[in-house]
Every structure is written in C-alpha cells, then in structure tokens.
CSV table of C-alpha atoms in Angstrom, one decimal:
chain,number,residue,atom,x,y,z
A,1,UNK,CA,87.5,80.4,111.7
A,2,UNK,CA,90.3,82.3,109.6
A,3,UNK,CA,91.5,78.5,108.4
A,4,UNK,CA,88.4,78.1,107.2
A,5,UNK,CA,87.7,81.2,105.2
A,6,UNK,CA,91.0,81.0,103.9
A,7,UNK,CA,90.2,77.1,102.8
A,8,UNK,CA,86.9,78.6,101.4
A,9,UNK,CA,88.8,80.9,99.1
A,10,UNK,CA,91.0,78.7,97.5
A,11,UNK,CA,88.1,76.6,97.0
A,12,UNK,CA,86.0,79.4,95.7
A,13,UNK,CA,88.3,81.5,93.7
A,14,UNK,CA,91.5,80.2,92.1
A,15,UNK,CA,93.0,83.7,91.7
A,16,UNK,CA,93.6,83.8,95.4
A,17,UNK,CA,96.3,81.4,95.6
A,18,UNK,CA,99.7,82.1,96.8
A,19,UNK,CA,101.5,82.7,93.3
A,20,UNK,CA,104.9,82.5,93.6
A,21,UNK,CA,107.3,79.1,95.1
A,22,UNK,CA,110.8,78.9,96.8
A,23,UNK,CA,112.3,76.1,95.4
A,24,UNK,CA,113.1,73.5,97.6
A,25,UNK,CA,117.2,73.2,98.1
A,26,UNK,CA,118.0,77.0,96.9
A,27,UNK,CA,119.4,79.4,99.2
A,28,UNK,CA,116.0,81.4,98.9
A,29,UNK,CA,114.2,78.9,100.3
A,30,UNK,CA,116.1,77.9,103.1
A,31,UNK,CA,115.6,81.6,103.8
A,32,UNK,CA,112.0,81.3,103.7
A,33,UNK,CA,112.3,78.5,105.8
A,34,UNK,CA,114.4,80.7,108.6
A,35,UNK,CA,112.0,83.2,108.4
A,36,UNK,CA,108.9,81.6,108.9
A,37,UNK,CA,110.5,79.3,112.2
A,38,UNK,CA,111.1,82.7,113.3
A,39,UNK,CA,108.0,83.8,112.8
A,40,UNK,CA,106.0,80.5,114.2
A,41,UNK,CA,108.2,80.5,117.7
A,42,UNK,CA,106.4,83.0,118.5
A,43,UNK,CA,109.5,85.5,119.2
A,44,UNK,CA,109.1,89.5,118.7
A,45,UNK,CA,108.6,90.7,115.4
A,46,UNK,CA,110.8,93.8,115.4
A,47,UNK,CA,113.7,90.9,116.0
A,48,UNK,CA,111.7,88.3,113.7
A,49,UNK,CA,112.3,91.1,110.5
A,50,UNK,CA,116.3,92.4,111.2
A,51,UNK,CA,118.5,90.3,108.3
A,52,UNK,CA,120.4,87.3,110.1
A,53,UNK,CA,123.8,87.6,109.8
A,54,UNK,CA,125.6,87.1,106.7
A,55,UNK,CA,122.7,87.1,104.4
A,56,UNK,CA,122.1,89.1,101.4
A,57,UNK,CA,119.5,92.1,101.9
A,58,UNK,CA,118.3,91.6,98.4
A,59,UNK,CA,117.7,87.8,99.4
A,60,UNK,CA,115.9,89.1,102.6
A,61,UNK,CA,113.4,91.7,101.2
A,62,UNK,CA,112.9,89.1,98.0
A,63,UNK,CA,111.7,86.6,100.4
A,64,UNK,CA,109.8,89.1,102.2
A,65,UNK,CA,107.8,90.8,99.8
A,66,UNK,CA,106.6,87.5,98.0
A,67,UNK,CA,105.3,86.3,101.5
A,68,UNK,CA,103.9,89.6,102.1
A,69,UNK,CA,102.1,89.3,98.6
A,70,UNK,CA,100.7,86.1,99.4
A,71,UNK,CA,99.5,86.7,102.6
A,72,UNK,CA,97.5,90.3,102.1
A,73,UNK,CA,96.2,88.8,98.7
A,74,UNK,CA,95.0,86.0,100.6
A,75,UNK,CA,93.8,88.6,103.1
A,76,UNK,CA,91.8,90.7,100.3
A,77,UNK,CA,90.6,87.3,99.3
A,78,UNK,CA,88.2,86.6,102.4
A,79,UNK,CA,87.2,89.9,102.3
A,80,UNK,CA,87.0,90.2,98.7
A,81,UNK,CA,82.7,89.7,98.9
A,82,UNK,CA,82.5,92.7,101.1
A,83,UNK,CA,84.6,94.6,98.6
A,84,UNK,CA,82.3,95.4,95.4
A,85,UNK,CA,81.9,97.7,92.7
A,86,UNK,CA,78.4,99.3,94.9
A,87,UNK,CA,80.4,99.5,98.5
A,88,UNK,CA,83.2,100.7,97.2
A,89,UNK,CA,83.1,102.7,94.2
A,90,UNK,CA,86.2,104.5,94.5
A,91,UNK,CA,89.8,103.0,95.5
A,92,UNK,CA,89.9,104.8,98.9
A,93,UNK,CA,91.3,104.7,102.5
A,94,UNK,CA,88.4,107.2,104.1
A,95,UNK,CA,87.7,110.5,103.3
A,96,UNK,CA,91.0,112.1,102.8
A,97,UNK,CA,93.1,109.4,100.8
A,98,UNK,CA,91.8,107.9,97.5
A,99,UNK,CA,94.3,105.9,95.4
A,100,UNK,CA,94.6,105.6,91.8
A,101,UNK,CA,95.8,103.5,89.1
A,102,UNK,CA,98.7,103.8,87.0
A,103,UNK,CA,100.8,101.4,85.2
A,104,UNK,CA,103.3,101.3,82.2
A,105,UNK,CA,100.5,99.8,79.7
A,106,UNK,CA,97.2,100.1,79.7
A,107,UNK,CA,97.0,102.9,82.4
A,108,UNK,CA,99.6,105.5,81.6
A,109,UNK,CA,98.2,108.2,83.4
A,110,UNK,CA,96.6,108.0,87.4
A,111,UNK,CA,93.5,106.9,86.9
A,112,UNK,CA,90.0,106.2,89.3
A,113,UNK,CA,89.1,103.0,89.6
A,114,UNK,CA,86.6,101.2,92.0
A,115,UNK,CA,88.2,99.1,94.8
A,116,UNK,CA,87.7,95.6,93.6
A,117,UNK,CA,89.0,97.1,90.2
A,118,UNK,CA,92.7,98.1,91.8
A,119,UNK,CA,92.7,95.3,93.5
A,120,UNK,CA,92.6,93.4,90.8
A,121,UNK,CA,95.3,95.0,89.0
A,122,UNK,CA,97.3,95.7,91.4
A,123,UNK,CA,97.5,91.3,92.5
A,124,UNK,CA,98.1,91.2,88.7
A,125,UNK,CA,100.8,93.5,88.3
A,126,UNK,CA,102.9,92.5,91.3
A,127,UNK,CA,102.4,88.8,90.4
A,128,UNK,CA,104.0,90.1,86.6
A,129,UNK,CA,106.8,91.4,88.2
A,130,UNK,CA,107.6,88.3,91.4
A,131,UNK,CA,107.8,86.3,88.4
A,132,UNK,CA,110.2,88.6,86.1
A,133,UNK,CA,113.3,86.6,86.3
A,134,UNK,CA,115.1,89.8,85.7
A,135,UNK,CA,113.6,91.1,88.6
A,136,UNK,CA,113.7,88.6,91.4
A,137,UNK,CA,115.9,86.0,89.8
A,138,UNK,CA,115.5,82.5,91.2
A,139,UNK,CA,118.8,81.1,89.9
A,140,UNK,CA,121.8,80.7,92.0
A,141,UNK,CA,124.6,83.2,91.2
A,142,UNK,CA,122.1,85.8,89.4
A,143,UNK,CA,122.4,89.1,90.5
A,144,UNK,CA,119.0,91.6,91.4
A,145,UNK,CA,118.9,94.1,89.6
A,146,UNK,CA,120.2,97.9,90.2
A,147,UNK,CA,116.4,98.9,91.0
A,148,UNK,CA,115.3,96.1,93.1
A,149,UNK,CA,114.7,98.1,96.2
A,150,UNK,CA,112.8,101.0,94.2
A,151,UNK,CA,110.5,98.4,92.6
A,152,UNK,CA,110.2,96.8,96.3
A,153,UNK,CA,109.3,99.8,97.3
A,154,UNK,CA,106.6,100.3,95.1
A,155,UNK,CA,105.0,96.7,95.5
A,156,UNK,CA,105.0,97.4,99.1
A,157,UNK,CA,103.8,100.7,98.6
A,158,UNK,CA,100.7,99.4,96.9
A,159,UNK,CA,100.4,96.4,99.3
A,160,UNK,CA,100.0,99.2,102.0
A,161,UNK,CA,97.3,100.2,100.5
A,162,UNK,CA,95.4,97.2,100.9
A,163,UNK,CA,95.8,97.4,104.5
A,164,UNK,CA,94.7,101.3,104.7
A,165,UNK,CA,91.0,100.1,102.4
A,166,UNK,CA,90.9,96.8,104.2
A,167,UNK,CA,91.0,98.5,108.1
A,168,UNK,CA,89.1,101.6,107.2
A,169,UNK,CA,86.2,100.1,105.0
A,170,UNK,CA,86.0,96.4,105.9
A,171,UNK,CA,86.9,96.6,109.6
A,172,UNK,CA,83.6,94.8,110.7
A,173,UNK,CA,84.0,92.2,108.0
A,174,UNK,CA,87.0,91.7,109.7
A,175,UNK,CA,85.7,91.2,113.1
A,176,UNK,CA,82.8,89.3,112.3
A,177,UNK,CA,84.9,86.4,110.5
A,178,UNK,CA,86.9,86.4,114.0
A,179,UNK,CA,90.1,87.2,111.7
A,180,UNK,CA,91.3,90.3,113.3
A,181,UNK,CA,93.8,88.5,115.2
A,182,UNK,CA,95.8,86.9,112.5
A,183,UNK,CA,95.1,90.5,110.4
A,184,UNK,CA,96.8,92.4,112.6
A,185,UNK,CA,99.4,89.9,113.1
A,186,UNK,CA,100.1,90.7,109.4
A,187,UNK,CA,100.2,93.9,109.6
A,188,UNK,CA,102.3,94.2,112.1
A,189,UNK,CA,105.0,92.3,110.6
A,190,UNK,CA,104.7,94.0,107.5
A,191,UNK,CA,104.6,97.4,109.2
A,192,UNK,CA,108.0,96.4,111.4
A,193,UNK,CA,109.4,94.9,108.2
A,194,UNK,CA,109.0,98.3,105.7
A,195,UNK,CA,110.5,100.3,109.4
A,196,UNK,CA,113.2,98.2,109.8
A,197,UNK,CA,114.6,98.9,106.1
A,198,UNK,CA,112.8,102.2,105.5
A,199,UNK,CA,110.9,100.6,102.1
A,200,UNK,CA,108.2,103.2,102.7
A,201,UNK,CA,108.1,106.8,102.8
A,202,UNK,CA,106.5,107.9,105.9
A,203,UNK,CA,103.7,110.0,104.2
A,204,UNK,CA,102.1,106.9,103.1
A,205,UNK,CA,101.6,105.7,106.5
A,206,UNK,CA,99.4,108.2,107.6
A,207,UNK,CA,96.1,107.0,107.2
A,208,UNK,CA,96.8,104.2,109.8
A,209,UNK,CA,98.9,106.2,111.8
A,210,UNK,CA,96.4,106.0,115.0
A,211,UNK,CA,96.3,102.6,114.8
A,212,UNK,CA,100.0,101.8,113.9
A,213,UNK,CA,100.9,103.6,117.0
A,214,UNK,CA,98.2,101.5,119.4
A,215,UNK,CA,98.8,98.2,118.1
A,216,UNK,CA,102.9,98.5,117.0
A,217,UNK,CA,104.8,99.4,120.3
C-alpha cells in the first residue's frame, strides 16, 4: 500500500520528488550506498547510524540529512491531502507546542503560519540550502564549512517537526493508508541518528517523548 501512495505522489505532485542526487563514482555516494545496505539487511538501527570506520563525520551526517529530507518530504507528501489550510490552521504539534516561521528573507521575525504553509517553506528552504555548494559541497577535496553541524542541526530540527504534526494530527491518516510501519521505521532511524550525534537539543523532543520511549528501546 505505502509503494503505491508513494507512486501516486510522484505522479500527482512533482514537488514531492527526492531533490537532491549522489553522484555515481564520488566518495559520497558510495557512502550512500553503505548506508542504505545497512539499512536494507535488516540489522539494528542504533548500529545501522554509528560512522564506519575511517569516514568523515561531515560525509556521514551530509548523507544523512539529504536522505532524511527525502524521505519525511516524501512522507508529508502522502499525507499532504489530510494536511490543509481548514484542518490545520496553525503549524502545531498538539495543544502545547505550535511552531513558527522564520527565515533570513521574507520572514525575519517568527511568524504563524498554517501547517501546509510551513511545510511548504520549510521543503523549500532545506532544498535551497542541500543544494548550496558552499554548504554541502559535492566536489572531491572541498571542505564543509565551519557551520555545517549548526545548519544540520537546524534542518533536522525543522525535519522533527514534521514528525511531531504528522503523529499528533494525521495519526489515522497514517494508519488507514497501512503506512505506519514504514513511518515509524523512519522515525526511528532518524530519532537513533540525531541520539547518536547529539544534532538535537533534547527539549525539542518532547512532544513525542511517550512514544520515542515505546517504540525506540
């Protein structure tokens, strides 16, 4: 069922593609490549996330937070006709945590916006910066940048977010398109991933606290 829905988004919506490419033959990739075997044997994801030996952290948590990208915005995607302007007026992860906007152009100071609105911006704003060869250079020999973690940090940050809306206000969706399974999955990785390299402060966790600590032994 979730191959489907996933096949019915590219097919519906072009903005939910995956937006960023390893290239074939670059270190990156065959990165990518380790990671995902990993990932498909089946073995435990707290092992699956630790950096294999000898490779570059930066490389690691590049890799990682593109995938991550792809696969919540895919995520937000299937979901994204549950999500609207009328059900969810305010960008919000229940009663006690609402999330605003802000960037460095057009929203300088935090700012309400409906859910599908954030969203929005948010896919847009982390696909400005994946692409910023200043920020996650592609080419061999290019260094990241002094900030690379702290800008990681905020895309993952933000991408945490998603999860907190998506469980709290679009659990049943969830369920009834029989993708809770591969959803959790996600999470989970995710959550041992941002643990594993303390990318998130622990405050932001909260509103999924209960259900971090049932489903992530």
């Amino acid at each position: 069922a979730m191959a489907l829905c996933l096949k019915q988004v590219f097919n519906k919506d072009k903005t939910f593609r995956p937006r960023k490419k390893f290239e074939p033959g670059t270190q990156r990739f065959e990165l990518y490549k380790k990671a995902q075997a990993s990932l498909k044997s089946g073995l435990d994801l707290k092992a699956v996330v630790q950096l294999p030996p000898g490779e570059s952290i930066n490389d690691w948590i590049a890799v990682h937070v593109v995938d991550f990208f792809n696969r919540i915005n895919l995520i937000y995607g299937t979901m994204s006709e549950y999500c609207t302007e009328r059900s969810c007026p305010i960008m919000s992860g229940g009663l006690k945590y609402e999330y605003r906007w802000q960037d460095d152009s057009k929203y300088k100071k935090p700012t309400k916006l409906s859910a599908p609105q954030y969203m929005c911006m948010l896919m847009d704003w982390i696909e400005m910066l994946i692409n910023n060869e200043d920020i996650f250079p592609t080419r061999i020999g290019v260094p990241f940048p002094k900030q690379f973690q702290q800008v990681c940090t905020k895309i993952l940050t933000r991408l945490f977010r998603v999860f907190v809306h998506v469980y709290i206000h679009h659990f049943d969706s969830i369920i009834n398109m029989g993708a809770e399974a591969h959803v959790n999955t996600c999470y989970k990785h995710f959550y041992y991933f941002i643990r594993e390299f303390s990318l998130i402060d622990h405050r932001e966790l909260e509103p999924l606290k209960e259900m971090t600590e049932r489903i992530c032994h």
